[in-house]
Short mmCIF file of C-alpha atoms in Angstrom, two decimals:
data_model
loop_
_atom_site.label_atom_id
_atom_site.label_comp_id
_atom_site.label_asym_id
_atom_site.label_seq_id
_atom_site.Cartn_x
_atom_site.Cartn_y
_atom_site.Cartn_z
CA UNK A 1 -123.92 -129.76 30.54
CA UNK A 2 -120.27 -130.75 30.85
CA UNK A 3 -120.85 -133.66 28.46
CA UNK A 4 -122.53 -131.31 25.95
CA UNK A 5 -119.59 -128.92 26.28
CA UNK A 6 -117.04 -131.63 25.48
CA UNK A 7 -119.02 -132.95 22.50
CA UNK A 8 -119.24 -129.41 21.07
CA UNK A 9 -115.55 -128.84 21.72
CA UNK A 10 -114.55 -132.07 19.98
CA UNK A 11 -116.85 -131.47 17.00
CA UNK A 12 -116.42 -127.69 16.58
CA UNK A 13 -112.95 -127.14 18.00
CA UNK A 14 -111.49 -125.50 21.08
CA UNK A 15 -111.68 -121.93 19.75
CA UNK A 16 -115.25 -122.09 18.43
CA UNK A 17 -117.25 -118.91 19.02
CA UNK A 18 -121.03 -118.60 18.93
CA UNK A 19 -121.96 -117.16 15.50
CA UNK A 20 -123.63 -113.74 15.58
CA UNK A 21 -125.36 -112.44 12.43
CA UNK A 22 -125.20 -108.70 11.78
CA UNK A 23 -128.83 -107.53 11.73
CA UNK A 24 -128.05 -103.89 12.57
CA UNK A 25 -125.04 -102.58 10.70
CA UNK A 26 -124.20 -99.76 13.09
CA UNK A 27 -122.32 -99.20 16.33
CA UNK A 28 -124.48 -99.06 19.43
CA UNK A 29 -124.00 -96.46 22.15
CA UNK A 30 -123.85 -97.59 25.78
CA UNK A 31 -124.62 -95.77 29.00
CA UNK A 32 -122.56 -97.23 31.83
CA UNK A 33 -123.85 -96.70 35.37
CA UNK A 34 -121.35 -96.95 38.23
CA UNK A 35 -123.03 -97.08 41.64
CA UNK A 36 -120.74 -96.02 44.49
CA UNK A 37 -121.90 -95.76 48.11
CA UNK A 38 -119.84 -93.98 50.78
CA UNK A 39 -116.58 -95.02 49.10
CA UNK A 40 -114.82 -93.48 46.09
CA UNK A 41 -111.54 -95.48 46.15
CA UNK A 42 -112.53 -97.74 43.25
CA UNK A 43 -114.01 -95.11 40.94
CA UNK A 44 -110.73 -93.97 39.33
CA UNK A 45 -109.56 -97.51 38.36
CA UNK A 46 -112.96 -98.44 36.94
CA UNK A 47 -113.33 -95.21 34.96
CA UNK A 48 -109.75 -95.68 33.72
CA UNK A 49 -110.69 -99.13 32.35
CA UNK A 50 -113.80 -97.63 30.73
CA UNK A 51 -111.81 -94.90 29.00
CA UNK A 52 -109.47 -97.57 27.58
CA UNK A 53 -112.31 -99.30 25.69
CA UNK A 54 -111.71 -100.07 22.01
CA UNK A 55 -115.40 -99.27 21.35
CA UNK A 56 -115.66 -95.46 21.74
CA UNK A 57 -119.44 -94.98 21.76
CA UNK A 58 -120.37 -94.66 25.41
CA UNK A 59 -121.04 -92.34 28.31
CA UNK A 60 -120.28 -93.21 31.93
CA UNK A 61 -122.40 -91.97 34.83
CA UNK A 62 -120.84 -92.23 38.28
CA UNK A 63 -123.52 -92.03 40.98
CA UNK A 64 -121.54 -91.09 44.11
CA UNK A 65 -124.21 -91.69 46.72
CA UNK A 66 -123.32 -90.21 50.11
CA UNK A 67 -119.72 -89.75 48.92
CA UNK A 68 -117.12 -87.00 49.09
CA UNK A 69 -116.46 -86.21 45.42
CA UNK A 70 -113.86 -83.47 45.93
CA UNK A 71 -111.11 -85.77 44.60
CA UNK A 72 -113.02 -86.97 41.54
CA UNK A 73 -111.91 -85.06 38.45
CA UNK A 74 -112.39 -86.40 34.91
CA UNK A 75 -111.50 -84.35 31.88
CA UNK A 76 -113.15 -86.70 29.37
CA UNK A 77 -116.63 -85.34 28.59
CA UNK A 78 -117.98 -88.89 28.35
CA UNK A 79 -117.69 -89.25 32.14
CA UNK A 80 -120.22 -87.51 34.36
CA UNK A 81 -120.17 -87.57 38.17
CA UNK A 82 -123.56 -87.33 39.89
CA UNK A 83 -124.04 -86.77 43.62
CA UNK A 84 -127.69 -87.23 44.68
CA UNK A 85 -129.04 -84.97 47.39
CA UNK A 86 -130.38 -86.15 49.73
CA UNK A 87 -128.46 -89.45 49.80
CA UNK A 88 -130.32 -92.43 48.30
CA UNK A 89 -128.76 -95.41 50.16
CA UNK A 90 -130.16 -97.89 47.60
CA UNK A 91 -128.60 -99.29 44.43
CA UNK A 92 -131.92 -99.37 42.57
CA UNK A 93 -132.48 -95.68 43.32
CA UNK A 94 -128.93 -94.85 42.20
CA UNK A 95 -129.53 -96.62 38.89
CA UNK A 96 -132.75 -94.69 38.36
CA UNK A 97 -131.01 -91.41 39.27
CA UNK A 98 -128.43 -92.05 36.55
CA UNK A 99 -131.11 -93.00 34.02
CA UNK A 100 -132.84 -89.68 34.67
CA UNK A 101 -129.62 -87.96 33.53
CA UNK A 102 -129.03 -90.15 30.46
CA UNK A 103 -128.27 -88.66 27.06
CA UNK A 104 -131.07 -89.35 24.53
CA UNK A 105 -128.55 -90.77 22.05
CA UNK A 106 -127.80 -93.86 24.17
CA UNK A 107 -129.13 -97.27 23.12
CA UNK A 108 -128.44 -99.56 26.08
CA UNK A 109 -127.72 -99.30 29.79
CA UNK A 110 -124.93 -101.29 31.49
CA UNK A 111 -124.92 -101.57 35.28
CA UNK A 112 -121.55 -101.93 37.00
CA UNK A 113 -120.36 -102.48 40.55
CA UNK A 114 -117.75 -99.95 41.56
CA UNK A 115 -115.11 -102.56 42.52
CA UNK A 116 -115.02 -104.01 38.99
CA UNK A 117 -112.71 -103.43 36.02
CA UNK A 118 -113.49 -103.85 32.30
CA UNK A 119 -111.38 -105.63 29.71
CA UNK A 120 -110.52 -103.22 26.85
CA UNK A 121 -112.74 -105.21 24.42
CA UNK A 122 -115.72 -105.34 26.80
CA UNK A 123 -117.96 -102.88 24.94
CA UNK A 124 -116.86 -104.12 21.50
CA UNK A 125 -118.06 -107.63 22.41
CA UNK A 126 -121.40 -106.37 23.72
CA UNK A 127 -121.80 -104.29 20.56
CA UNK A 128 -121.59 -107.51 18.50
CA UNK A 129 -124.54 -108.96 20.40
CA UNK A 130 -126.68 -105.85 19.98
CA UNK A 131 -125.82 -105.79 16.27
CA UNK A 132 -127.14 -109.37 16.18
CA UNK A 133 -130.49 -108.24 17.59
CA UNK A 134 -130.11 -109.07 21.30
CA UNK A 135 -131.86 -106.68 23.69
CA UNK A 136 -130.40 -108.05 26.93
CA UNK A 137 -126.90 -109.49 27.36
CA UNK A 138 -124.97 -110.65 30.41
CA UNK A 139 -121.19 -110.19 30.41
CA UNK A 140 -118.67 -112.72 31.71
CA UNK A 141 -116.82 -112.47 35.04
CA UNK A 142 -113.23 -113.25 35.97
CA UNK A 143 -111.54 -112.82 39.32
CA UNK A 144 -109.66 -109.58 39.89
CA UNK A 145 -107.87 -111.15 42.85
CA UNK A 146 -107.13 -114.71 43.98
CA UNK A 147 -104.71 -113.88 46.79
CA UNK A 148 -106.42 -115.89 49.57
CA UNK A 149 -108.03 -119.32 49.88
CA UNK A 150 -111.50 -117.79 50.14
CA UNK A 151 -110.87 -115.60 47.08
CA UNK A 152 -109.89 -118.71 45.11
CA UNK A 153 -112.99 -120.58 46.27
CA UNK A 154 -115.18 -117.58 45.42
CA UNK A 155 -113.65 -117.53 41.93
CA UNK A 156 -114.31 -121.28 41.59
CA UNK A 157 -117.97 -120.59 42.40
CA UNK A 158 -118.09 -118.03 39.60
CA UNK A 159 -116.52 -120.47 37.13
CA UNK A 160 -119.11 -123.11 38.02
CA UNK A 161 -122.12 -120.76 37.98
CA UNK A 162 -121.18 -118.93 34.80
CA UNK A 163 -120.56 -122.21 33.00
CA UNK A 164 -123.82 -123.81 34.09
CA UNK A 165 -126.23 -120.87 34.20
CA UNK A 166 -124.86 -118.67 31.42
CA UNK A 167 -122.38 -120.20 28.95
CA UNK A 168 -124.13 -123.54 28.45
CA UNK A 169 -127.63 -122.09 28.48
CA UNK A 170 -126.50 -119.76 25.70
CA UNK A 171 -124.99 -122.68 23.77
CA UNK A 172 -128.21 -124.74 23.86
CA UNK A 173 -130.37 -121.75 22.86
CA UNK A 174 -131.80 -120.87 26.29
CA UNK A 175 -131.65 -117.56 28.15
CA UNK A 176 -128.66 -116.90 30.38
CA UNK A 177 -129.20 -115.88 33.98
CA UNK A 178 -128.16 -112.31 34.72
CA UNK A 179 -125.90 -111.02 37.47
CA UNK A 180 -126.19 -107.87 39.55
CA UNK A 181 -123.44 -106.30 37.47
CA UNK A 182 -122.33 -106.39 33.85
CA UNK A 183 -125.77 -106.77 32.33
CA UNK A 184 -126.53 -104.67 29.23
CA UNK A 185 -130.19 -103.91 28.50
CA UNK A 186 -131.97 -101.95 25.77
CA UNK A 187 -132.99 -98.75 27.58
CA UNK A 188 -136.77 -98.78 26.78
CA UNK A 189 -136.88 -102.41 27.96
CA UNK A 190 -135.16 -101.58 31.24
CA UNK A 191 -137.47 -98.63 31.88
CA UNK A 192 -140.48 -100.97 31.81
CA UNK A 193 -139.36 -102.55 35.11
CA UNK A 194 -141.22 -101.30 38.19
CA UNK A 195 -139.47 -101.85 41.52
CA UNK A 196 -141.48 -101.99 44.73
CA UNK A 197 -138.60 -102.93 47.04
CA UNK A 198 -135.24 -101.17 47.21
CA UNK A 199 -133.22 -103.30 49.67
CA UNK A 200 -131.28 -105.68 47.41
CA UNK A 201 -132.37 -108.21 44.78
CA UNK A 202 -132.86 -105.80 41.88
CA UNK A 203 -131.36 -108.36 39.47
CA UNK A 204 -133.98 -110.97 40.49
CA UNK A 205 -136.82 -108.69 39.43
CA UNK A 206 -134.96 -107.56 36.31
CA UNK A 207 -134.22 -111.05 34.96
CA UNK A 208 -137.81 -112.23 35.56
CA UNK A 209 -138.96 -109.21 33.56
CA UNK A 210 -136.44 -109.70 30.75
CA UNK A 211 -136.81 -113.45 30.21
CA UNK A 212 -140.55 -113.06 29.58
CA UNK A 213 -140.08 -110.25 27.05
CA UNK A 214 -137.10 -111.18 24.89
CA UNK A 215 -136.51 -114.34 22.82
CA UNK A 216 -133.19 -114.99 24.58
CA UNK A 217 -131.02 -113.26 27.17
CA UNK A 218 -127.57 -113.50 25.63
CA UNK A 219 -124.27 -114.32 27.31
CA UNK A 220 -121.19 -112.54 25.98
CA UNK A 221 -118.40 -114.88 27.07
CA UNK A 222 -115.64 -112.61 25.76
CA UNK A 223 -117.02 -109.40 27.30
CA UNK A 224 -115.04 -109.70 30.50
CA UNK A 225 -115.47 -107.96 33.84
CA UNK A 226 -112.82 -108.44 36.48
CA UNK A 227 -114.65 -108.69 39.78
CA UNK A 228 -113.18 -108.47 43.28
CA UNK A 229 -113.52 -111.72 45.22
CA UNK A 230 -114.09 -111.86 48.97
CA UNK A 231 -110.91 -112.53 50.95
CA UNK A 232 -112.03 -114.10 54.24
CA UNK A 233 -114.77 -116.12 55.87
CA UNK A 234 -116.47 -113.21 57.64
CA UNK A 235 -116.81 -111.26 54.39
CA UNK A 236 -118.22 -114.37 52.72
CA UNK A 237 -120.85 -114.82 55.44
CA UNK A 238 -121.92 -111.18 55.14
CA UNK A 239 -122.17 -111.32 51.36
CA UNK A 240 -123.97 -114.66 51.22
CA UNK A 241 -126.43 -113.67 53.94
CA UNK A 242 -127.58 -110.86 51.64
CA UNK A 243 -127.66 -113.12 48.57
CA UNK A 244 -129.54 -115.98 50.26
CA UNK A 245 -132.11 -113.57 51.67
CA UNK A 246 -132.66 -112.05 48.21
CA UNK A 247 -132.99 -115.50 46.61
CA UNK A 248 -135.75 -116.58 48.98
CA UNK A 249 -137.44 -113.17 49.07
CA UNK A 250 -137.74 -113.00 45.29
CA UNK A 251 -138.34 -116.71 44.62
CA UNK A 252 -141.95 -115.73 43.82
CA UNK A 253 -140.72 -114.49 40.44
CA UNK A 254 -139.81 -118.08 39.62
CA UNK A 255 -143.46 -119.09 39.92
CA UNK A 256 -144.43 -116.16 37.72
CA UNK A 257 -141.97 -117.22 35.00
CA UNK A 258 -143.04 -120.88 35.36
CA UNK A 259 -146.72 -120.05 34.85
CA UNK A 260 -145.86 -117.94 31.80
CA UNK A 261 -143.71 -120.74 30.40
CA UNK A 262 -146.44 -123.33 30.86
CA UNK A 263 -149.05 -121.10 29.23
CA UNK A 264 -146.77 -120.50 26.23
CA UNK A 265 -145.41 -124.10 26.22
CA UNK A 266 -141.98 -122.46 26.22
CA UNK A 267 -139.11 -124.76 27.30
CA UNK A 268 -136.76 -121.80 27.76
CA UNK A 269 -139.05 -120.15 30.33
CA UNK A 270 -139.83 -123.41 32.13
CA UNK A 271 -136.14 -124.30 32.51
CA UNK A 272 -135.31 -120.73 33.59
CA UNK A 273 -138.10 -120.86 36.20
CA UNK A 274 -136.91 -124.18 37.62
CA UNK A 275 -133.46 -122.67 38.16
CA UNK A 276 -135.02 -119.65 39.88
CA UNK A 277 -137.01 -121.95 42.17
CA UNK A 278 -134.00 -124.09 43.07
CA UNK A 279 -132.73 -123.34 46.60
CA UNK A 280 -129.10 -122.21 47.02
CA UNK A 281 -126.75 -124.91 45.77
CA UNK A 282 -125.14 -125.63 49.14
CA UNK A 283 -128.61 -126.52 50.47
CA UNK A 284 -129.30 -128.83 47.53
CA UNK A 285 -125.94 -130.56 47.98
CA UNK A 286 -126.48 -130.82 51.73
CA UNK A 287 -129.88 -132.42 51.18
CA UNK A 288 -128.34 -134.86 48.69
CA UNK A 289 -125.65 -135.93 51.16
CA UNK A 290 -128.25 -136.30 53.91
CA UNK A 291 -130.45 -138.50 51.71
CA UNK A 292 -127.42 -140.57 50.72
CA UNK A 293 -126.71 -141.24 54.40
CA UNK A 294 -130.37 -142.10 55.11
CA UNK A 295 -130.47 -144.44 52.09
CA UNK A 296 -127.66 -146.53 53.63
CA UNK A 297 -130.11 -147.58 56.37
CA UNK A 298 -133.02 -148.20 53.98
CA UNK A 299 -131.70 -149.96 50.90
CA UNK A 300 -128.22 -150.64 49.53
CA UNK A 301 -129.57 -150.20 46.00
CA UNK A 302 -130.95 -146.79 46.92
CA UNK A 303 -127.67 -145.91 48.64
CA UNK A 304 -125.58 -146.74 45.55
CA UNK A 305 -127.97 -144.71 43.37
CA UNK A 306 -127.67 -141.66 45.62
CA UNK A 307 -123.92 -142.12 46.04
CA UNK A 308 -123.51 -142.28 42.25
CA UNK A 309 -125.54 -139.09 41.84
CA UNK A 310 -123.42 -137.21 44.39
CA UNK A 311 -120.16 -138.58 42.96
CA UNK A 312 -121.19 -137.48 39.45
CA UNK A 313 -121.97 -134.01 40.80
CA UNK A 314 -118.57 -133.57 42.49
CA UNK A 315 -116.74 -134.98 39.47
CA UNK A 316 -118.70 -132.50 37.35
CA UNK A 317 -117.56 -129.56 39.50
CA UNK A 318 -113.93 -130.69 39.26
CA UNK A 319 -114.28 -131.17 35.50
CA UNK A 320 -115.77 -127.70 34.95
CA UNK A 321 -113.02 -126.01 36.98
CA UNK A 322 -110.29 -128.07 35.29
CA UNK A 323 -111.45 -127.08 31.80
CA UNK A 324 -112.02 -123.39 32.58
CA UNK A 325 -108.93 -122.31 34.48
CA UNK A 326 -105.23 -122.86 33.99
CA UNK A 327 -104.52 -121.80 37.57
CA UNK A 328 -103.32 -124.95 39.33
CA UNK A 329 -103.78 -123.37 42.77
CA UNK A 330 -107.46 -122.80 42.06
CA UNK A 331 -107.86 -126.37 40.87
CA UNK A 332 -106.43 -127.62 44.16
CA UNK A 333 -108.87 -125.47 46.11
CA UNK A 334 -111.83 -127.42 44.70
CA UNK A 335 -111.28 -129.83 47.61
CA UNK A 336 -111.72 -126.97 50.10
CA UNK A 337 -115.24 -126.14 48.92
CA UNK A 338 -116.86 -127.87 51.96
CA UNK A 339 -115.37 -125.05 54.09
CA UNK A 340 -116.96 -122.56 51.70
CA UNK A 341 -120.31 -124.35 52.01
CA UNK A 342 -120.05 -124.34 55.82
CA UNK A 343 -119.65 -120.55 55.80
CA UNK A 344 -122.78 -120.31 53.65
CA UNK A 345 -124.62 -122.43 56.21
CA UNK A 346 -123.62 -119.90 58.87
CA UNK A 347 -124.94 -117.18 56.53
CA UNK A 348 -128.30 -118.94 56.40
CA UNK A 349 -128.55 -118.74 60.20
CA UNK A 350 -128.16 -114.94 60.00
CA UNK A 351 -130.66 -114.40 57.21
CA UNK A 352 -132.98 -112.17 59.27
CA UNK A 353 -130.26 -109.51 59.41
CA UNK A 354 -130.52 -109.00 55.64
CA UNK A 355 -134.18 -107.91 55.91
CA UNK A 356 -133.11 -104.96 58.09
CA UNK A 357 -129.81 -103.94 56.53
CA UNK A 358 -128.18 -104.05 53.07
CA UNK A 359 -125.07 -105.77 54.54
CA UNK A 360 -122.68 -104.05 52.18
CA UNK A 361 -119.65 -106.13 51.14
CA UNK A 362 -116.39 -104.35 51.97
CA UNK A 363 -113.71 -104.28 49.24
CA UNK A 364 -110.02 -103.44 49.59
CA UNK A 365 -108.20 -104.43 46.39
CA UNK A 366 -107.58 -101.17 44.49
CA UNK A 367 -105.76 -102.06 41.25
CA UNK A 368 -105.80 -100.85 37.65
CA UNK A 369 -106.66 -102.82 34.53
CA UNK A 370 -103.03 -102.93 33.30
CA UNK A 371 -101.99 -104.73 36.49
CA UNK A 372 -104.77 -107.30 36.16
CA UNK A 373 -104.05 -107.98 32.48
CA UNK A 374 -100.31 -108.29 33.17
CA UNK A 375 -100.95 -110.78 35.99
CA UNK A 376 -103.33 -112.74 33.76
CA UNK A 377 -100.72 -112.87 30.98
CA UNK A 378 -98.03 -114.01 33.41
CA UNK A 379 -100.32 -116.72 34.77
CA UNK A 380 -100.93 -118.06 31.26
CA UNK A 381 -97.17 -118.52 30.61
#
């Protein structure tokens, strides 16, 4: 994928943007769902970034689940605060609660995590994709904070994953993987999804549903969400325990997509399914290193083959990070990724906890969009 990226960049230029035909010459209206649970600190900054959008056709629904909303006051009629009673304690249920209160004029739903912030052109970029006929589009992520080593490594993981599973899939004509936040979906299409489980993993079910029903899940590289990165090892373990559990629990959807792809002889679905069936990357890399070590005792030819594969992989990671961030500190932290992988291994050992509790990730970095954009501009100088 990195080689394809460089060939395209050399041939088409550094500033090339994926062409989007205008099939629907109108502005689409978006319903943004903000799911907050027992914490309202991040609602004001996120709503502030929403109200600063250059695309004005939207309504925001804040689902304050089990929250004190006495301090939430918005004068803009496009923002509505909802407080479910009794408390829902599930993101999927909060999303559905907001959908039940949607205005009939809305075209697409966008699901947001409460700790995020939106670039002012976020909705304008998504509007371009819907005008081009896309029914499901994943936005791009950038780090809201890189103030600790773990935050930098978390941001590096996003750069790698978004390049491999979203940007390059989009560029070769395949569907992008979706994230648990920042995905925009045509409302009738979203309402077709039927959830049977409510403890995490809603995005796994959603993307398996979408990829089988739309020609391509788009990736809007310039529709940017600033996402809070974890700041320490304990927070990473907690977060990854939940993610790893969800990946294995919902891996069955990969087989469903694979069978559909084989029946339709659809390369997009088959490739998408293989990525769904792939274990977490740290496990794949660990297995590769283990086999490299074993090969040294079996055959030197086999050892050099495995060593070349692993070397190419690590060079690829460094190359992706080097071409997608100008932050020299983040580039240096590529060599600390083994510590990040070790924390994920510890998360794997605690996976049973995720079947009994949501393991909510705690966030602390309350900032406004102007501060993030100013820091980003300063970093680019």
